[in-house]
PDB file of C-alpha atoms in Angstrom:
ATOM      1  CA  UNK A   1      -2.987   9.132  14.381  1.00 82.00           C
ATOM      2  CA  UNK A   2      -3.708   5.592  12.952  1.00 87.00           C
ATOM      3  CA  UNK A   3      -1.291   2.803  13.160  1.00 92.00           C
ATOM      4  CA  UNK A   4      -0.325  -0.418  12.420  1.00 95.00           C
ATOM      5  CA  UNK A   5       2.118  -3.033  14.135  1.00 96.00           C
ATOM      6  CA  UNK A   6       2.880  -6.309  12.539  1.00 97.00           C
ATOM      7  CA  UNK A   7       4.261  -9.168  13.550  1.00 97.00           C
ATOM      8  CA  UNK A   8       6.712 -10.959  12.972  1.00 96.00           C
ATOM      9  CA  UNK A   9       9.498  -8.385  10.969  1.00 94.00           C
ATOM     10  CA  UNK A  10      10.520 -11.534   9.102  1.00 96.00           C
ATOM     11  CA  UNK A  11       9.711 -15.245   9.307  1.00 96.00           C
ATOM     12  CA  UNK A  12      11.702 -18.331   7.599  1.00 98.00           C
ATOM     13  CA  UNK A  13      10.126 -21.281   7.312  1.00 97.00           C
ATOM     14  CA  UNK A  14      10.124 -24.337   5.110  1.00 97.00           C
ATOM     15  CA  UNK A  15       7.797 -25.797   2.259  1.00 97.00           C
ATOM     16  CA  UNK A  16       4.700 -27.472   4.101  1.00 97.00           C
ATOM     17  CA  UNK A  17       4.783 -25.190   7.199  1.00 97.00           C
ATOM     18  CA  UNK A  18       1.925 -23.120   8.305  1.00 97.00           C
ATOM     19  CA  UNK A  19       2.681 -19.702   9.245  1.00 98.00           C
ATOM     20  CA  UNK A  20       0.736 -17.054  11.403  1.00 98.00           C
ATOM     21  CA  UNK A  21       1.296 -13.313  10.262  1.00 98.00           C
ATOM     22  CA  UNK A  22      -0.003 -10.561  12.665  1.00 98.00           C
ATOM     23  CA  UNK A  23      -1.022  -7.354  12.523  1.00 98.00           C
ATOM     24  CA  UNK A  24      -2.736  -4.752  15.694  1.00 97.00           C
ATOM     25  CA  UNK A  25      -4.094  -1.997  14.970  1.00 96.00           C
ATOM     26  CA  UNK A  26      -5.219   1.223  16.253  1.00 94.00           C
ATOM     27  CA  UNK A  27      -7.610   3.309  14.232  1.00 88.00           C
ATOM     28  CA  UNK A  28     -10.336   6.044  14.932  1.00 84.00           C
ATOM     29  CA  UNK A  29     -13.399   4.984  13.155  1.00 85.00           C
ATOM     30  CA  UNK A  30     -12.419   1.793  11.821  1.00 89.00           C
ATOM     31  CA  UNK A  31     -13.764   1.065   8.423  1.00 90.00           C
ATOM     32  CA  UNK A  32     -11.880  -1.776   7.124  1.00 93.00           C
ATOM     33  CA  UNK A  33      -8.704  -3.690   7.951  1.00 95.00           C
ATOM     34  CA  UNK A  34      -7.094  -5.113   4.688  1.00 95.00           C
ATOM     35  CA  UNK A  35      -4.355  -7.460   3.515  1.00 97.00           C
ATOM     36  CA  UNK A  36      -2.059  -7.154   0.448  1.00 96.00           C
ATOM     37  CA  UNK A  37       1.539  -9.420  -0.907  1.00 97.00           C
ATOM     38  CA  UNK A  38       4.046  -7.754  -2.156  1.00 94.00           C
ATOM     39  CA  UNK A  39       6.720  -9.706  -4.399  1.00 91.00           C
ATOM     40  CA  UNK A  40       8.884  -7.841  -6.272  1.00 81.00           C
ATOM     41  CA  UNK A  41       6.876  -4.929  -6.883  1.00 84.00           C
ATOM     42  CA  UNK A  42       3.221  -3.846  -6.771  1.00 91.00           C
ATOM     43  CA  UNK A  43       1.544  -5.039  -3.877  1.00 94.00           C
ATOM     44  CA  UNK A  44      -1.718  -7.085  -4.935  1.00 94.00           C
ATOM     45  CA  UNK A  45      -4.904  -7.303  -2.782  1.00 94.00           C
ATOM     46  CA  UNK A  46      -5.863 -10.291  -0.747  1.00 96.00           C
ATOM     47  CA  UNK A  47      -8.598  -9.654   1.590  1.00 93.00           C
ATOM     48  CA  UNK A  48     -10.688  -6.917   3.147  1.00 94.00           C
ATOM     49  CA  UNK A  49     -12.264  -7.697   6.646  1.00 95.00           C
ATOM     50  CA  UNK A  50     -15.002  -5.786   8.366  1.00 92.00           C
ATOM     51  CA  UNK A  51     -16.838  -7.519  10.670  1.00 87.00           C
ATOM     52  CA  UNK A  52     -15.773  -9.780  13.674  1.00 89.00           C
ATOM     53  CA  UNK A  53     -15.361 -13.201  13.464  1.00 87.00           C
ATOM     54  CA  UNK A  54     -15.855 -13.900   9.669  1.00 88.00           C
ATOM     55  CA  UNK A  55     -12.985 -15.669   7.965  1.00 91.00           C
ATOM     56  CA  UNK A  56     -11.839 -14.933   4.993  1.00 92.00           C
ATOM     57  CA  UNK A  57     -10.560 -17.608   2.774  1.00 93.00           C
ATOM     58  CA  UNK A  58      -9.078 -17.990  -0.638  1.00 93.00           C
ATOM     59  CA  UNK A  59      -7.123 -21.168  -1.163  1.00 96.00           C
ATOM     60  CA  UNK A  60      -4.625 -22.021   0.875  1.00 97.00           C
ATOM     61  CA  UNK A  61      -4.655 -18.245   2.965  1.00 97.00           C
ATOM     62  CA  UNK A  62      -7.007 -16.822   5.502  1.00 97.00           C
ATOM     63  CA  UNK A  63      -8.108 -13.896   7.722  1.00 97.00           C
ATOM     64  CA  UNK A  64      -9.811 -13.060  10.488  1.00 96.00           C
ATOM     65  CA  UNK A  65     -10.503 -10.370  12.552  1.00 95.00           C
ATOM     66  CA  UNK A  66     -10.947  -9.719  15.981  1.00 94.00           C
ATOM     67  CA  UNK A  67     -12.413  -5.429  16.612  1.00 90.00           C
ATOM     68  CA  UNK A  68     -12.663  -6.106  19.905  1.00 93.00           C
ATOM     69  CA  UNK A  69      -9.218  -6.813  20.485  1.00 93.00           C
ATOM     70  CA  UNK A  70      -7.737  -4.948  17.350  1.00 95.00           C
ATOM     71  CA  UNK A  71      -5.744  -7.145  15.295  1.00 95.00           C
ATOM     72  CA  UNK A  72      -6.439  -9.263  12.431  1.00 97.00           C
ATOM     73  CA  UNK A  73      -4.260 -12.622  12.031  1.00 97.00           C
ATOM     74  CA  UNK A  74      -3.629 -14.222   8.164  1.00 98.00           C
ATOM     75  CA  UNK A  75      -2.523 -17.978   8.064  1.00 98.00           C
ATOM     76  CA  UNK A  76      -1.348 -19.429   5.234  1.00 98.00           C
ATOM     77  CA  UNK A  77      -0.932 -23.303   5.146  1.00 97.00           C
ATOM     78  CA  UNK A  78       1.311 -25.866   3.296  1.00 97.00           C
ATOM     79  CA  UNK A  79       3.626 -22.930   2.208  1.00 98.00           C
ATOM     80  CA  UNK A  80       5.284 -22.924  -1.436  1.00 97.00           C
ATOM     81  CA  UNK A  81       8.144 -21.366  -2.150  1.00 97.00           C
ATOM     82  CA  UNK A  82       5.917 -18.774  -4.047  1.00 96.00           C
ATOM     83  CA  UNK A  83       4.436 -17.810  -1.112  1.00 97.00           C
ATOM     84  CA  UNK A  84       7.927 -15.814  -0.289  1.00 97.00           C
ATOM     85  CA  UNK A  85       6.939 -12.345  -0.420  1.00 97.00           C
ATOM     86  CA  UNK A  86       6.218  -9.094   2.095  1.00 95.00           C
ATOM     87  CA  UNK A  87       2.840  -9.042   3.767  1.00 97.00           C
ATOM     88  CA  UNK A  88       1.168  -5.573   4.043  1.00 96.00           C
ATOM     89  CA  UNK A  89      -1.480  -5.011   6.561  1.00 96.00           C
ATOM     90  CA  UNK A  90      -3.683  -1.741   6.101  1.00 94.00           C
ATOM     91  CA  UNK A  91      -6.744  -0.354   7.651  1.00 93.00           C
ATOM     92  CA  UNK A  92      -8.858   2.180   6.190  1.00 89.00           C
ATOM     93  CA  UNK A  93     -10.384   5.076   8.560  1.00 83.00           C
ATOM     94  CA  UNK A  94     -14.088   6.074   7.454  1.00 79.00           C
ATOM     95  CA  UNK A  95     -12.944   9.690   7.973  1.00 73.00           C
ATOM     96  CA  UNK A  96      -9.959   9.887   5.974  1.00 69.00           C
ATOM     97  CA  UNK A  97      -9.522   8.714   2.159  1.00 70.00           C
ATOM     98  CA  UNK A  98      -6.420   6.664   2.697  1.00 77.00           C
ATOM     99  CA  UNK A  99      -5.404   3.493   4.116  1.00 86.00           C
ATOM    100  CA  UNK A 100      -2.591   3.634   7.027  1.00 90.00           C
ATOM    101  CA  UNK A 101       0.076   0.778   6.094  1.00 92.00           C
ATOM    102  CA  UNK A 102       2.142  -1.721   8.451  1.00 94.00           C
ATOM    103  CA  UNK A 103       5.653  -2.027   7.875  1.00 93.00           C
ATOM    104  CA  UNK A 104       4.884  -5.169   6.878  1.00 94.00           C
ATOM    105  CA  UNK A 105       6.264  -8.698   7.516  1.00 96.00           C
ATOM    106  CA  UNK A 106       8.862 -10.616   5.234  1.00 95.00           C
ATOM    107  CA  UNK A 107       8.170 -14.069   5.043  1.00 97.00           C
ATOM    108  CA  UNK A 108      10.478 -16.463   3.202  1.00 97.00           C
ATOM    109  CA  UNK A 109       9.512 -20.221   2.195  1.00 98.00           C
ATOM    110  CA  UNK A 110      12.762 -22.548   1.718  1.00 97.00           C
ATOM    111  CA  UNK A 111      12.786 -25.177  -0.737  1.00 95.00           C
TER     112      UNK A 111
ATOM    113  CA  UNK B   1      -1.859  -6.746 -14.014  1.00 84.00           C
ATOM    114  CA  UNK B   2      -3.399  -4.372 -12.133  1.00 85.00           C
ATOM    115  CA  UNK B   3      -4.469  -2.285 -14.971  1.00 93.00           C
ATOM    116  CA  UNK B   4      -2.437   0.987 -13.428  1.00 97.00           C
ATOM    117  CA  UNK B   5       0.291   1.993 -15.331  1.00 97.00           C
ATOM    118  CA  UNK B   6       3.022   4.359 -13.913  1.00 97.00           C
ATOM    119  CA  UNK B   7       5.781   6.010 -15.863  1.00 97.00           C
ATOM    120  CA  UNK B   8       8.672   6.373 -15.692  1.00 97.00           C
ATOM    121  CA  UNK B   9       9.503   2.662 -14.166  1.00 96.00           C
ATOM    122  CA  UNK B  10      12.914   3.954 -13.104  1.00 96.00           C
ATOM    123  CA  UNK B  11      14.600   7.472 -12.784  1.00 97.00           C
ATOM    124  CA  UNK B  12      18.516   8.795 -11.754  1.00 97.00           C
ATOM    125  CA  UNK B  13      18.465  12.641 -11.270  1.00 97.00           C
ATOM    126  CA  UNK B  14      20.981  14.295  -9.260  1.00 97.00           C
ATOM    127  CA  UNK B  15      20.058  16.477  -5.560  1.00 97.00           C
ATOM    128  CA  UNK B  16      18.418  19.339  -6.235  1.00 97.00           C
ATOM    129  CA  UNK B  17      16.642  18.635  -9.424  1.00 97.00           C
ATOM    130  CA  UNK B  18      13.081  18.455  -9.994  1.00 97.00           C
ATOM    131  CA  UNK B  19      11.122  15.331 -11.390  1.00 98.00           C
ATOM    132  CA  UNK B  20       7.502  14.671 -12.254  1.00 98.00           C
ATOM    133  CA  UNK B  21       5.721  11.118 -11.939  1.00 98.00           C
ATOM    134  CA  UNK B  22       2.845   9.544 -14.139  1.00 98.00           C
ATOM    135  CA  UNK B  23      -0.070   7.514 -13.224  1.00 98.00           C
ATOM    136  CA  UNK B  24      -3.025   6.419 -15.151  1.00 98.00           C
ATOM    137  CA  UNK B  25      -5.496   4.545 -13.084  1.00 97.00           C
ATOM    138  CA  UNK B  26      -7.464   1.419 -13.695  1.00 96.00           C
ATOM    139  CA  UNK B  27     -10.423   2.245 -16.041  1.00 94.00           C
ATOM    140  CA  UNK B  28     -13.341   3.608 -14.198  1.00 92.00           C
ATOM    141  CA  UNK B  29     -10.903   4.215 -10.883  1.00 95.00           C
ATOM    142  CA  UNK B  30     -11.824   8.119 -10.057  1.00 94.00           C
ATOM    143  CA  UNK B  31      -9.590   7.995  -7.127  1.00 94.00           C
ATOM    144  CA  UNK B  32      -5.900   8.013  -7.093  1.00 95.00           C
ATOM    145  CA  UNK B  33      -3.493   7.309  -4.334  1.00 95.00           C
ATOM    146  CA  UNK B  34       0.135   8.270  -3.882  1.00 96.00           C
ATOM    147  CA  UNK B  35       1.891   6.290  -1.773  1.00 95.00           C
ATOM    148  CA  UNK B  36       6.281   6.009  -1.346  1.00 96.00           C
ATOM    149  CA  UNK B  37       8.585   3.281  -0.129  1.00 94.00           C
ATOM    150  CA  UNK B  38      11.613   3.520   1.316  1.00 90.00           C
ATOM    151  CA  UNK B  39      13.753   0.798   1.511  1.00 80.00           C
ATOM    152  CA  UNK B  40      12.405  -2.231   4.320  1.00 68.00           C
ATOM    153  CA  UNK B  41      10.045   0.197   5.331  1.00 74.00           C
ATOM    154  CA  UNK B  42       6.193  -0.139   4.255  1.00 80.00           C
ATOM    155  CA  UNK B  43       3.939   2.080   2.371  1.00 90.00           C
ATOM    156  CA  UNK B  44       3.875   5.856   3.326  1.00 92.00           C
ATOM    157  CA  UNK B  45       1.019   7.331   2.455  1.00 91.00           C
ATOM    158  CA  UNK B  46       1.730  11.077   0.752  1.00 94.00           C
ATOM    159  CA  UNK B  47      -1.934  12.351  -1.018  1.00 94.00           C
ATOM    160  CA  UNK B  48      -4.996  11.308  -2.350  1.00 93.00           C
ATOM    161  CA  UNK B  49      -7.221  12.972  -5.229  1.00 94.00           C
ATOM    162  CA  UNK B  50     -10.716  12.133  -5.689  1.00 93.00           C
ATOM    163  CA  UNK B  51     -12.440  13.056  -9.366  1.00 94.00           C
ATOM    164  CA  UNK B  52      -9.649  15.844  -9.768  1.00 94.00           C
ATOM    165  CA  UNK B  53      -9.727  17.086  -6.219  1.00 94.00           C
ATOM    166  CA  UNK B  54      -7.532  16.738  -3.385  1.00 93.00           C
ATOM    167  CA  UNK B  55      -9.464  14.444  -0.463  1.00 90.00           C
ATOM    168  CA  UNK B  56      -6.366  13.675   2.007  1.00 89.00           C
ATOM    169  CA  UNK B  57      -3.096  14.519   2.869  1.00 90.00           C
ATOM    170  CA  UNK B  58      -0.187  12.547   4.179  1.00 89.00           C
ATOM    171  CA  UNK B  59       3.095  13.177   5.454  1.00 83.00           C
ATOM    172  CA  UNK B  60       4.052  14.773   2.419  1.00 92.00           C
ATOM    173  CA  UNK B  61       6.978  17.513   1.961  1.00 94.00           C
ATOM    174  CA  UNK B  62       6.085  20.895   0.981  1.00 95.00           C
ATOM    175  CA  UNK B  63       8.740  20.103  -1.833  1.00 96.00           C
ATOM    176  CA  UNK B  64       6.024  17.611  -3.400  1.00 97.00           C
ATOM    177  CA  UNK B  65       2.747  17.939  -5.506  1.00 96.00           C
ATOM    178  CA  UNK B  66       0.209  16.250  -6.916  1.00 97.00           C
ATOM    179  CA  UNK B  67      -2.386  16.930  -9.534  1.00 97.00           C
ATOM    180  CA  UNK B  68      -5.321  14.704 -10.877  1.00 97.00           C
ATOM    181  CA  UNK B  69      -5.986  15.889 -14.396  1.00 96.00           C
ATOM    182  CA  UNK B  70      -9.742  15.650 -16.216  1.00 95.00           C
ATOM    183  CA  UNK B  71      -8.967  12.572 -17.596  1.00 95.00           C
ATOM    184  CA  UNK B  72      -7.576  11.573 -13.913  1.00 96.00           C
ATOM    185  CA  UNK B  73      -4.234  10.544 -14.629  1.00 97.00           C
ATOM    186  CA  UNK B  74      -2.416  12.141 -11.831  1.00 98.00           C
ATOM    187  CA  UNK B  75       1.001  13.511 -11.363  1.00 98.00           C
ATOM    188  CA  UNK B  76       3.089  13.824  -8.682  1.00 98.00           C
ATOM    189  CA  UNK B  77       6.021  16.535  -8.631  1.00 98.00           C
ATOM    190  CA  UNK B  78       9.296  16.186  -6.359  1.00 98.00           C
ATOM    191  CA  UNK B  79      11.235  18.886  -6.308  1.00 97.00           C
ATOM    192  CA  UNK B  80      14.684  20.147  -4.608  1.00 97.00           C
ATOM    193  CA  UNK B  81      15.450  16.912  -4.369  1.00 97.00           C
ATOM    194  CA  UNK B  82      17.663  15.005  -1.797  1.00 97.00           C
ATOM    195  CA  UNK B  83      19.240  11.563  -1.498  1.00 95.00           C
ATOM    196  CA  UNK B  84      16.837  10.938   1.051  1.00 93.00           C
ATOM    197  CA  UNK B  85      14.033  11.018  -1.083  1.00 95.00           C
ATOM    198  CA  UNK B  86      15.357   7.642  -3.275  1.00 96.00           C
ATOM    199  CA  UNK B  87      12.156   5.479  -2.875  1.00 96.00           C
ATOM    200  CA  UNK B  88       9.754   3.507  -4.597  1.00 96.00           C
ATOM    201  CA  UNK B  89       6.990   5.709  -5.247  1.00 97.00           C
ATOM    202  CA  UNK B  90       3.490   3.737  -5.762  1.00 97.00           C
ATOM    203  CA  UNK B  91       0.355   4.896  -7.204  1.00 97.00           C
ATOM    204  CA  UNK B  92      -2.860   3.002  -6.724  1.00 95.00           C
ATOM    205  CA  UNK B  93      -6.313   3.802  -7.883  1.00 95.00           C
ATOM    206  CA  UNK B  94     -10.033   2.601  -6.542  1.00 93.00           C
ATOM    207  CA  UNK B  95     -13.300   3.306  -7.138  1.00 89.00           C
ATOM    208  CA  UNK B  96     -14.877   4.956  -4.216  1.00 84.00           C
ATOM    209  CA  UNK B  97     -13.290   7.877  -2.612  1.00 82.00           C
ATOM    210  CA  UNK B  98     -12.653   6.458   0.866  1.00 80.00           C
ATOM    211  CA  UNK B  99      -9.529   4.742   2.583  1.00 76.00           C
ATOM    212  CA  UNK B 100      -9.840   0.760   3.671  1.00 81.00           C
ATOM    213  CA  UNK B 101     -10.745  -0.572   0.323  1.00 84.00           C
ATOM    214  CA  UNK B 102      -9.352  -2.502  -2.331  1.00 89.00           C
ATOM    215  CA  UNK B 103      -6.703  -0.479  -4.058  1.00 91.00           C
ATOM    216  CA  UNK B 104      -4.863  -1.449  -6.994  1.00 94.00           C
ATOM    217  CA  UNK B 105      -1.236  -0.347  -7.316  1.00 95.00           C
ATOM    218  CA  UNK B 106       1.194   0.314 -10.574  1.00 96.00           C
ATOM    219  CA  UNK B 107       4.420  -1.167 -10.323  1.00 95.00           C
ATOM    220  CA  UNK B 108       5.999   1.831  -8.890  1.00 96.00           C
ATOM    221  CA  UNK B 109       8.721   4.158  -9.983  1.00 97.00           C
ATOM    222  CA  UNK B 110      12.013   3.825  -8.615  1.00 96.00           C
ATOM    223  CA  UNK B 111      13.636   6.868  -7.624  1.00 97.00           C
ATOM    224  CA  UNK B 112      17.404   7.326  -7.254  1.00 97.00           C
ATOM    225  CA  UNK B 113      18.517  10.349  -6.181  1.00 97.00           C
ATOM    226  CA  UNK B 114      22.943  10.631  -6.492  1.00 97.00           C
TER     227      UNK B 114
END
């Protein structure tokens, strides 16, 4: 069965801090590893990651993956406050038409 | 916005009763995902339809059903319920049929269950 492990549970940090969320994985026929915030409700997409190596980058976040040794990191720099949110990791299976989800990992940004 | 709408956004029934759940996906979305969350825990995935069939199953009760209608809003159907079922149910929608890419979720329906 697929699954997911992310790292930290929760993580408090100040404004201006850069953070380092992680997520390992275990998947048969990986397809895809992805990355979605959730604030208060709906989680909204962030990246998608296939290949080794690349980073992924959109403002102050990024993403890269590693296949070899399963996991996928996402940094975010400079933190706001509005970064404070739950970050889902997924991965997508090319068998299977669903995405296993992480537990996810709570990150708070103090003013 | 994610352009999925779910209805109702919140819902109190008492144990044992039956409820039904609405999604209509993002325009030109043919498959539909039905996902629940419980409370600190992360998205549990229960079914997926593709185009009005069923393409994968979750963990999902026997209690519970989906449907994807012609028009591919989808339903999903709890019934006999219990307290343990109060969740945050999510629907999401993509294009393509398979898992591992970009989904877009509706702002869930809360279930309480007293």
């Amino acid at each position: 069965e697929d699954k997911v492990v992310q790292s930290p549970l929760s993580l408090v940090v100040h404004e201006g801090d850069t953070v380092t969320l992680n997520c390992s994985y275990e998947v048969t026929n990986f397809r895809s590893l992805l990355w979605y915030k959730q604030e208060k409700k709906a989680p909204t997409f962030l990246f998608m990651l296939t290949s080794s190596g690349i980073e992924k980058k959109s403002g102050r976040l990024s993403s890269i993956l590693d296949k070899k040794e399963l996991f996928s990191i996402l940094n975010i720099t400079a933190t706001q406050t509005g970064d404070s949110a739950v970050y889902l990791c997924a991965v997508g299976n090319t068998n299977a038409g669903k995405s296993t989800f992480g537990d996810g990992t709570t990150l708070t940004v103090k003013p | 916005d994610s352009g999925v709408t779910q209805t109702p956004k919140h819902l109190i029934t008492a144990t044992g009763q039956r409820v039904t759940l609405r999604c209509s996906p993002r325009s030109g979305d043919l498959s539909v995902y039905w996902y629940q969350q419980s409370l600190d825990q992360g998205l549990q995935f229960l079914i997926q339809y593709y185009n009005g069939e069923e393409r994968a199953k979750g963990n999902i009760l026997e209690r519970f059903s989906a449907q994807q209608f012609p028009d591919l809003h989808s339903e999903l159907n709890l019934s006999s319920l219990e307290l343990g079922d109060s969740a945050l149910y999510f629907c999401a929608s993509s294009v393509e049929p398979r898992g591992g890419t970009e989904a877009f979720f509706g702002q869930g329906t809360r279930l309480t269950v007293v």
